[in-house]
C-alpha cells in the first residue's frame, strides 16, 4: 500500500499516525459574534491544532450530525472558502474539505485544500467528476441512509462485510472514472447509520477494512458511541474514552484519525508508536 499521501504537493507519511483536526465552520459552533469573529475564531482554533501536532485540518461547513438539516451551496461556500484561504496563506498544514457538494470541492481545492473528505463517498450527482478534476486525495466514507434519518433503525446482516463491499464498490467507481489508487482513502464511518454494537464490531474487526489495502481514516471523537459506553456521558466528558478508541483504531491499522482534541491524541499515539516500533 502507498505510504506517502500527496495532498496537492504536501506529503503525509502514513507509516506514522497522522492526526486530522476537526474545524467546524458552522455558525452554531461559535458564539454569536458575526462573520469576522467566526473567521477569526476558526483560524485561532486551527493554529492551535497545528501547534499541537495536527497534520491535516478538516474544514466543514455543513453539519452531518444525526438530525442535522442540509445547507445551501452559497451558504456552505461562504462558510468554508474564507477559512481555507486564510489557512492556506498561513499554515503549511494539509487542508481537507469536508463536503459532499461538487461545487464546494472545486472551489475549496482552488482556494488551497489538498484533500476531499466526503461522508457520501462521492455519491452525490457530479461528485465523482469533480473529484477527478480536483486530483487530490479523497476519503470515501460509508454511511447508511442520510444524516437526517440515519440513526432511526440501522440494519445490517454483517456490518463489516457490507461496509467493506460498499467501500470496494466506491473505490472501483472512482478508479473507472480515472482516479488513481494513490488518491483514495476509506473510512467505515463510525456513527453514520450504526448502532453501538455495529460500531464495536467495526472497531474490533478494523483489520478487515485495512485488508482493502487503502489507507483507513477513522473518526470517533466525542461521538455518541462513547457517550453510551460511558453511561450517557455528555459530549464534554468523552475525551478519555475517545483517546482509547482512537488509539485502538490506530493499533489495528488506521492511518489517519479525525479528532477534536489534537494534543491529547498526539500524546496517546506517541506511546502507541513507540510500542509498535519494537515489533
Ligand atoms: C466523520 C466525518 C467520520 C469522516 C464526521 C462528527 C460527525 N468524516 N465527518 N469520518 N464524522 N471521514 O464528527 O461527530 O467519522 S461529522
Short mmCIF file of C-alpha atoms and ligand atoms in Angstrom, two decimals:
data_model
loop_
_atom_site.label_atom_id
_atom_site.label_comp_id
_atom_site.label_asym_id
_atom_site.label_seq_id
_atom_site.Cartn_x
_atom_site.Cartn_y
_atom_site.Cartn_z
CA UNK A 1 0.00 0.00 0.00
CA UNK A 2 1.02 3.56 -0.67
CA UNK A 3 2.58 5.03 2.48
CA UNK A 4 3.01 8.54 1.16
CA UNK A 5 -0.04 10.64 0.50
CA UNK A 6 0.48 13.59 -1.84
CA UNK A 7 -2.00 16.30 -0.87
CA UNK A 8 -1.56 18.92 -3.58
CA UNK A 9 2.20 18.91 -3.00
CA UNK A 10 2.14 18.47 0.77
CA UNK A 11 3.30 14.95 1.65
CA UNK A 12 1.92 12.86 4.51
CA UNK A 13 3.92 9.90 5.77
CA UNK A 14 1.34 7.25 6.59
CA UNK A 15 3.87 4.93 8.21
CA UNK A 16 3.35 7.24 11.21
CA UNK A 17 -0.04 8.09 12.74
CA UNK A 18 -1.44 11.29 11.25
CA UNK A 19 -3.93 13.40 13.11
CA UNK A 20 -6.71 15.31 11.36
CA UNK A 21 -8.09 18.14 13.49
CA UNK A 22 -11.77 18.97 13.11
CA UNK A 23 -12.61 22.59 12.30
CA UNK A 24 -16.31 23.24 12.18
CA UNK A 25 -17.12 26.35 10.25
CA UNK A 26 -20.80 26.24 11.07
CA UNK A 27 -22.28 29.30 12.80
CA UNK A 28 -23.66 27.21 15.66
CA UNK A 29 -20.08 26.25 16.52
CA UNK A 30 -19.35 29.84 17.53
CA UNK A 31 -20.87 32.27 19.96
CA UNK A 32 -22.89 34.91 18.18
CA UNK A 33 -20.30 37.48 17.13
CA UNK A 34 -20.79 37.82 13.38
CA UNK A 35 -18.81 36.65 10.36
CA UNK A 36 -15.42 38.18 11.16
CA UNK A 37 -15.49 36.88 14.67
CA UNK A 38 -16.33 33.42 13.35
CA UNK A 39 -13.47 33.53 10.85
CA UNK A 40 -11.00 34.71 13.50
CA UNK A 41 -12.12 32.06 15.92
CA UNK A 42 -11.78 29.36 13.27
CA UNK A 43 -8.25 30.42 12.35
CA UNK A 44 -7.24 30.56 16.02
CA UNK A 45 -8.56 27.07 16.58
CA UNK A 46 -6.70 25.78 13.50
CA UNK A 47 -3.44 27.41 14.67
CA UNK A 48 -3.77 25.68 18.00
CA UNK A 49 -4.48 22.28 16.43
CA UNK A 50 -1.47 22.75 14.16
CA UNK A 51 0.76 23.62 17.14
CA UNK A 52 -0.49 20.51 18.91
CA UNK A 53 0.54 18.31 16.01
CA UNK A 54 -2.33 18.11 13.53
CA UNK A 55 -1.06 17.25 10.04
CA UNK A 56 -4.46 17.89 8.48
CA UNK A 57 -7.21 20.40 9.27
CA UNK A 58 -10.66 19.23 8.16
CA UNK A 59 -12.81 22.24 7.31
CA UNK A 60 -16.56 21.60 7.23
CA UNK A 61 -19.44 23.99 6.61
CA UNK A 62 -22.34 21.56 6.79
CA UNK A 63 -23.11 19.62 9.95
CA UNK A 64 -23.55 15.91 9.29
CA UNK A 65 -24.53 15.03 12.82
CA UNK A 66 -27.66 12.87 13.17
CA UNK A 67 -30.73 15.03 12.64
CA UNK A 68 -28.84 17.95 11.03
CA UNK A 69 -30.55 19.88 8.22
CA UNK A 70 -28.82 20.46 4.85
CA UNK A 71 -27.37 23.90 3.99
CA UNK A 72 -27.45 25.70 0.62
CA UNK A 73 -24.48 25.78 -1.73
CA UNK A 74 -23.87 29.52 -1.28
CA UNK A 75 -24.11 29.27 2.49
CA UNK A 76 -21.62 26.41 2.57
CA UNK A 77 -19.18 28.27 0.27
CA UNK A 78 -19.46 31.40 2.42
CA UNK A 79 -18.63 29.38 5.50
CA UNK A 80 -15.63 27.42 4.23
CA UNK A 81 -13.82 29.32 1.46
CA UNK A 82 -12.58 32.28 3.58
CA UNK A 83 -11.33 29.83 6.21
CA UNK A 84 -9.47 27.72 3.62
CA UNK A 85 -7.90 30.81 2.01
CA UNK A 86 -6.70 32.12 5.35
CA UNK A 87 -5.31 28.74 6.47
CA UNK A 88 -3.61 28.17 3.13
CA UNK A 89 -1.88 31.55 3.38
CA UNK A 90 -0.70 31.00 6.93
CA UNK A 91 -0.07 27.34 7.80
CA UNK A 92 1.88 24.61 5.99
CA UNK A 93 -0.78 22.11 7.12
CA UNK A 94 -2.83 19.95 4.73
CA UNK A 95 -6.33 21.37 4.42
CA UNK A 96 -9.16 18.91 3.92
CA UNK A 97 -12.60 19.99 2.73
CA UNK A 98 -15.42 18.12 4.41
CA UNK A 99 -18.21 18.29 1.83
CA UNK A 100 -20.35 16.23 -0.49
CA UNK A 101 -21.14 19.06 -2.93
CA UNK A 102 -19.13 19.01 -6.19
CA UNK A 103 -19.06 22.81 -6.45
CA UNK A 104 -17.67 23.14 -2.93
CA UNK A 105 -14.98 20.54 -3.73
CA UNK A 106 -13.84 22.55 -6.77
CA UNK A 107 -13.83 25.94 -5.04
CA UNK A 108 -12.14 24.54 -1.93
CA UNK A 109 -9.31 22.96 -3.90
CA UNK A 110 -8.86 26.21 -5.86
CA UNK A 111 -8.63 28.03 -2.51
CA UNK A 112 -5.91 25.68 -1.24
CA UNK A 113 -7.50 22.46 0.02
CA UNK A 114 -5.35 19.37 -0.60
CA UNK A 115 -7.84 16.68 0.33
CA UNK A 116 -11.56 15.94 -0.01
CA UNK A 117 -13.45 14.27 2.83
CA UNK A 118 -16.88 13.15 1.67
CA UNK A 119 -19.25 11.37 4.06
CA UNK A 120 -21.33 10.41 0.97
CA UNK A 121 -18.30 8.76 -0.68
CA UNK A 122 -18.88 10.82 -3.87
CA UNK A 123 -22.44 9.50 -4.35
CA UNK A 124 -23.91 12.96 -4.89
CA UNK A 125 -24.55 13.90 -8.53
CA UNK A 126 -21.38 15.21 -10.20
CA UNK A 127 -19.15 14.46 -7.21
CA UNK A 128 -17.03 11.76 -8.88
CA UNK A 129 -16.34 14.04 -11.87
CA UNK A 130 -15.46 16.94 -9.57
CA UNK A 131 -13.06 14.76 -7.57
CA UNK A 132 -11.38 13.57 -10.78
CA UNK A 133 -10.85 17.20 -11.80
CA UNK A 134 -9.59 18.23 -8.37
CA UNK A 135 -6.95 15.48 -8.46
CA UNK A 136 -6.33 15.43 -4.70
CA UNK A 137 -6.75 12.54 -2.24
CA UNK A 138 -10.35 11.67 -1.42
CA UNK A 139 -11.67 9.97 1.69
CA UNK A 140 -14.61 7.71 0.82
CA UNK A 141 -16.77 7.23 3.93
CA UNK A 142 -19.52 4.69 4.49
CA UNK A 143 -22.91 5.92 5.67
CA UNK A 144 -26.19 4.01 5.75
CA UNK A 145 -29.07 6.36 4.93
CA UNK A 146 -28.64 10.14 5.26
CA UNK A 147 -27.79 12.28 8.29
CA UNK A 148 -31.37 13.38 8.99
CA UNK A 149 -32.67 9.81 9.44
CA UNK A 150 -29.65 7.53 9.64
CA UNK A 151 -29.88 6.68 13.34
CA UNK A 152 -33.58 5.67 13.13
CA UNK A 153 -33.14 1.92 12.55
CA UNK A 154 -29.76 0.97 11.17
CA UNK A 155 -29.72 -2.62 9.91
CA UNK A 156 -27.02 -4.92 8.54
CA UNK A 157 -26.72 -8.69 8.14
CA UNK A 158 -22.95 -8.37 8.64
CA UNK A 159 -21.90 -4.80 9.26
CA UNK A 160 -18.20 -5.32 8.48
CA UNK A 161 -18.73 -7.32 5.27
CA UNK A 162 -21.35 -4.89 3.99
CA UNK A 163 -19.20 -1.82 4.66
CA UNK A 164 -16.22 -3.49 3.08
CA UNK A 165 -18.21 -4.30 -0.10
CA UNK A 166 -19.63 -0.78 -0.20
CA UNK A 167 -16.14 0.75 0.02
CA UNK A 168 -14.81 -1.68 -2.61
CA UNK A 169 -17.63 -0.62 -4.99
CA UNK A 170 -16.95 3.08 -4.40
CA UNK A 171 -13.21 2.51 -4.99
CA UNK A 172 -13.97 0.72 -8.28
CA UNK A 173 -16.25 3.55 -9.45
CA UNK A 174 -13.53 6.11 -8.67
CA UNK A 175 -10.85 4.12 -10.48
CA UNK A 176 -13.09 3.62 -13.53
CA UNK A 177 -13.69 7.37 -13.61
CA UNK A 178 -9.95 7.96 -13.84
CA UNK A 179 -8.82 8.48 -10.28
CA UNK A 180 -5.53 6.92 -9.15
CA UNK A 181 -5.21 4.26 -6.42
CA UNK A 182 -2.77 6.53 -4.54
CA UNK A 183 -5.52 9.12 -4.31
CA UNK A 184 -8.04 7.05 -2.36
CA UNK A 185 -8.66 6.58 1.35
CA UNK A 186 -11.51 4.72 3.02
CA UNK A 187 -13.46 5.25 6.24
CA UNK A 188 -16.01 2.87 7.79
CA UNK A 189 -17.97 5.88 9.08
CA UNK A 190 -18.37 5.30 12.81
CA UNK A 191 -21.78 6.50 13.97
CA UNK A 192 -23.22 7.03 10.50
CA UNK A 193 -26.24 4.71 10.41
CA UNK A 194 -24.81 2.34 13.03
CA UNK A 195 -25.86 1.11 16.46
CA UNK A 196 -23.38 0.80 19.32
CA UNK A 197 -22.99 -2.91 18.53
CA UNK A 198 -22.29 -2.14 14.87
CA UNK A 199 -19.64 0.42 15.85
CA UNK A 200 -17.99 -2.02 18.26
CA UNK A 201 -17.92 -4.81 15.68
CA UNK A 202 -16.40 -2.41 13.18
CA UNK A 203 -13.66 -1.32 15.53
CA UNK A 204 -12.96 -4.90 16.64
CA UNK A 205 -12.71 -6.03 13.02
CA UNK A 206 -10.98 -2.95 11.61
CA UNK A 207 -8.26 -5.20 10.11
CA UNK A 208 -10.95 -6.49 7.69
CA UNK A 209 -11.24 -2.90 6.40
CA UNK A 210 -7.49 -2.30 6.24
CA UNK A 211 -7.35 -5.54 4.17
CA UNK A 212 -8.77 -3.45 1.29
CA UNK A 213 -5.22 -2.08 1.13
CA UNK A 214 -6.17 1.56 1.05
CA UNK A 215 -5.25 3.92 3.89
CA UNK A 216 -8.01 3.93 6.51
CA UNK A 217 -9.26 7.09 8.19
CA UNK A 218 -11.43 6.88 11.32
CA UNK A 219 -13.42 9.37 13.35
CA UNK A 220 -14.84 8.53 16.77
CA UNK A 221 -14.02 11.75 18.63
CA UNK A 222 -16.84 12.77 21.02
CA UNK A 223 -19.34 10.53 19.23
CA UNK A 224 -22.41 9.10 20.93
CA UNK A 225 -20.99 5.55 20.86
CA UNK A 226 -18.58 6.81 23.55
CA UNK A 227 -21.36 8.53 25.45
CA UNK A 228 -23.38 5.33 25.57
CA UNK A 229 -20.43 3.22 26.76
CA UNK A 230 -19.72 5.84 29.44
CA UNK A 231 -23.22 5.80 30.97
CA UNK A 232 -24.70 8.60 28.84
CA UNK A 233 -21.78 10.98 29.40
CA UNK A 234 -22.34 14.31 27.57
CA UNK A 235 -20.01 15.45 24.76
CA UNK A 236 -17.60 17.35 27.08
CA UNK A 237 -16.91 14.19 29.09
CA UNK A 238 -15.88 11.89 26.27
CA UNK A 239 -12.21 12.82 25.81
CA UNK A 240 -10.56 9.87 27.57
CA UNK A 241 -12.94 7.35 26.03
CA UNK A 242 -12.25 8.87 22.62
CA UNK A 243 -8.49 8.65 23.13
CA UNK A 244 -8.84 4.95 23.97
CA UNK A 245 -10.99 4.23 20.90
CA UNK A 246 -8.72 6.24 18.61
CA UNK A 247 -5.57 4.56 19.89
CA UNK A 248 -7.13 1.11 19.41
CA UNK A 249 -8.06 2.06 15.85
CA UNK A 250 -4.53 3.15 15.02
CA UNK A 251 -3.13 -0.01 16.61
CA UNK A 252 -5.47 -2.08 14.41
CA UNK A 253 -4.29 -0.38 11.23
CA UNK A 254 -5.93 3.04 10.79
CA UNK A 255 -3.59 5.60 9.22
CA UNK A 256 -5.37 8.89 9.90
CA UNK A 257 -7.50 9.76 12.92
CA UNK A 258 -10.04 12.57 12.81
CA UNK A 259 -10.38 14.24 16.24
CA UNK A 260 -11.39 17.41 18.07
CA UNK A 261 -8.72 17.10 20.78
CA UNK A 262 -5.44 17.05 18.88
CA UNK A 263 -2.86 17.42 21.70
CA UNK A 264 -4.09 14.54 23.88
CA UNK A 265 -4.47 12.31 20.81
CA UNK A 266 -0.92 13.06 19.64
CA UNK A 267 0.39 12.09 23.11
CA UNK A 268 -1.51 8.81 23.12
CA UNK A 269 -0.34 7.93 19.62
CA UNK A 270 3.29 8.67 20.54
CA UNK A 271 3.07 5.97 23.19
CA UNK A 272 1.40 3.54 20.80
CA UNK A 273 4.00 4.25 18.09
CA UNK A 274 6.90 3.63 20.49
CA UNK A 275 5.43 0.27 21.46
CA UNK A 276 4.70 -0.73 17.86
CA UNK A 277 8.25 0.13 16.78
CA UNK A 278 9.56 -2.72 18.99
CA UNK A 279 7.94 -5.28 16.60
C1 LIG B 1 -16.71 11.75 10.26
C2 LIG B 1 -16.52 12.65 9.22
C3 LIG B 1 -16.02 10.49 10.24
C4 LIG B 1 -15.02 11.23 8.17
C5 LIG B 1 -17.94 13.48 10.61
C6 LIG B 1 -18.68 14.07 13.96
C7 LIG B 1 -19.62 13.90 12.83
N1 LIG B 1 -15.67 12.40 8.18
N2 LIG B 1 -17.29 13.73 9.45
N3 LIG B 1 -15.18 10.30 9.17
N4 LIG B 1 -17.59 12.29 11.14
N5 LIG B 1 -14.18 10.95 7.17
O1 LIG B 1 -17.53 14.47 13.81
O2 LIG B 1 -19.15 13.77 15.09
O3 LIG B 1 -16.16 9.62 11.10
S1 LIG B 1 -19.08 14.59 11.29
#
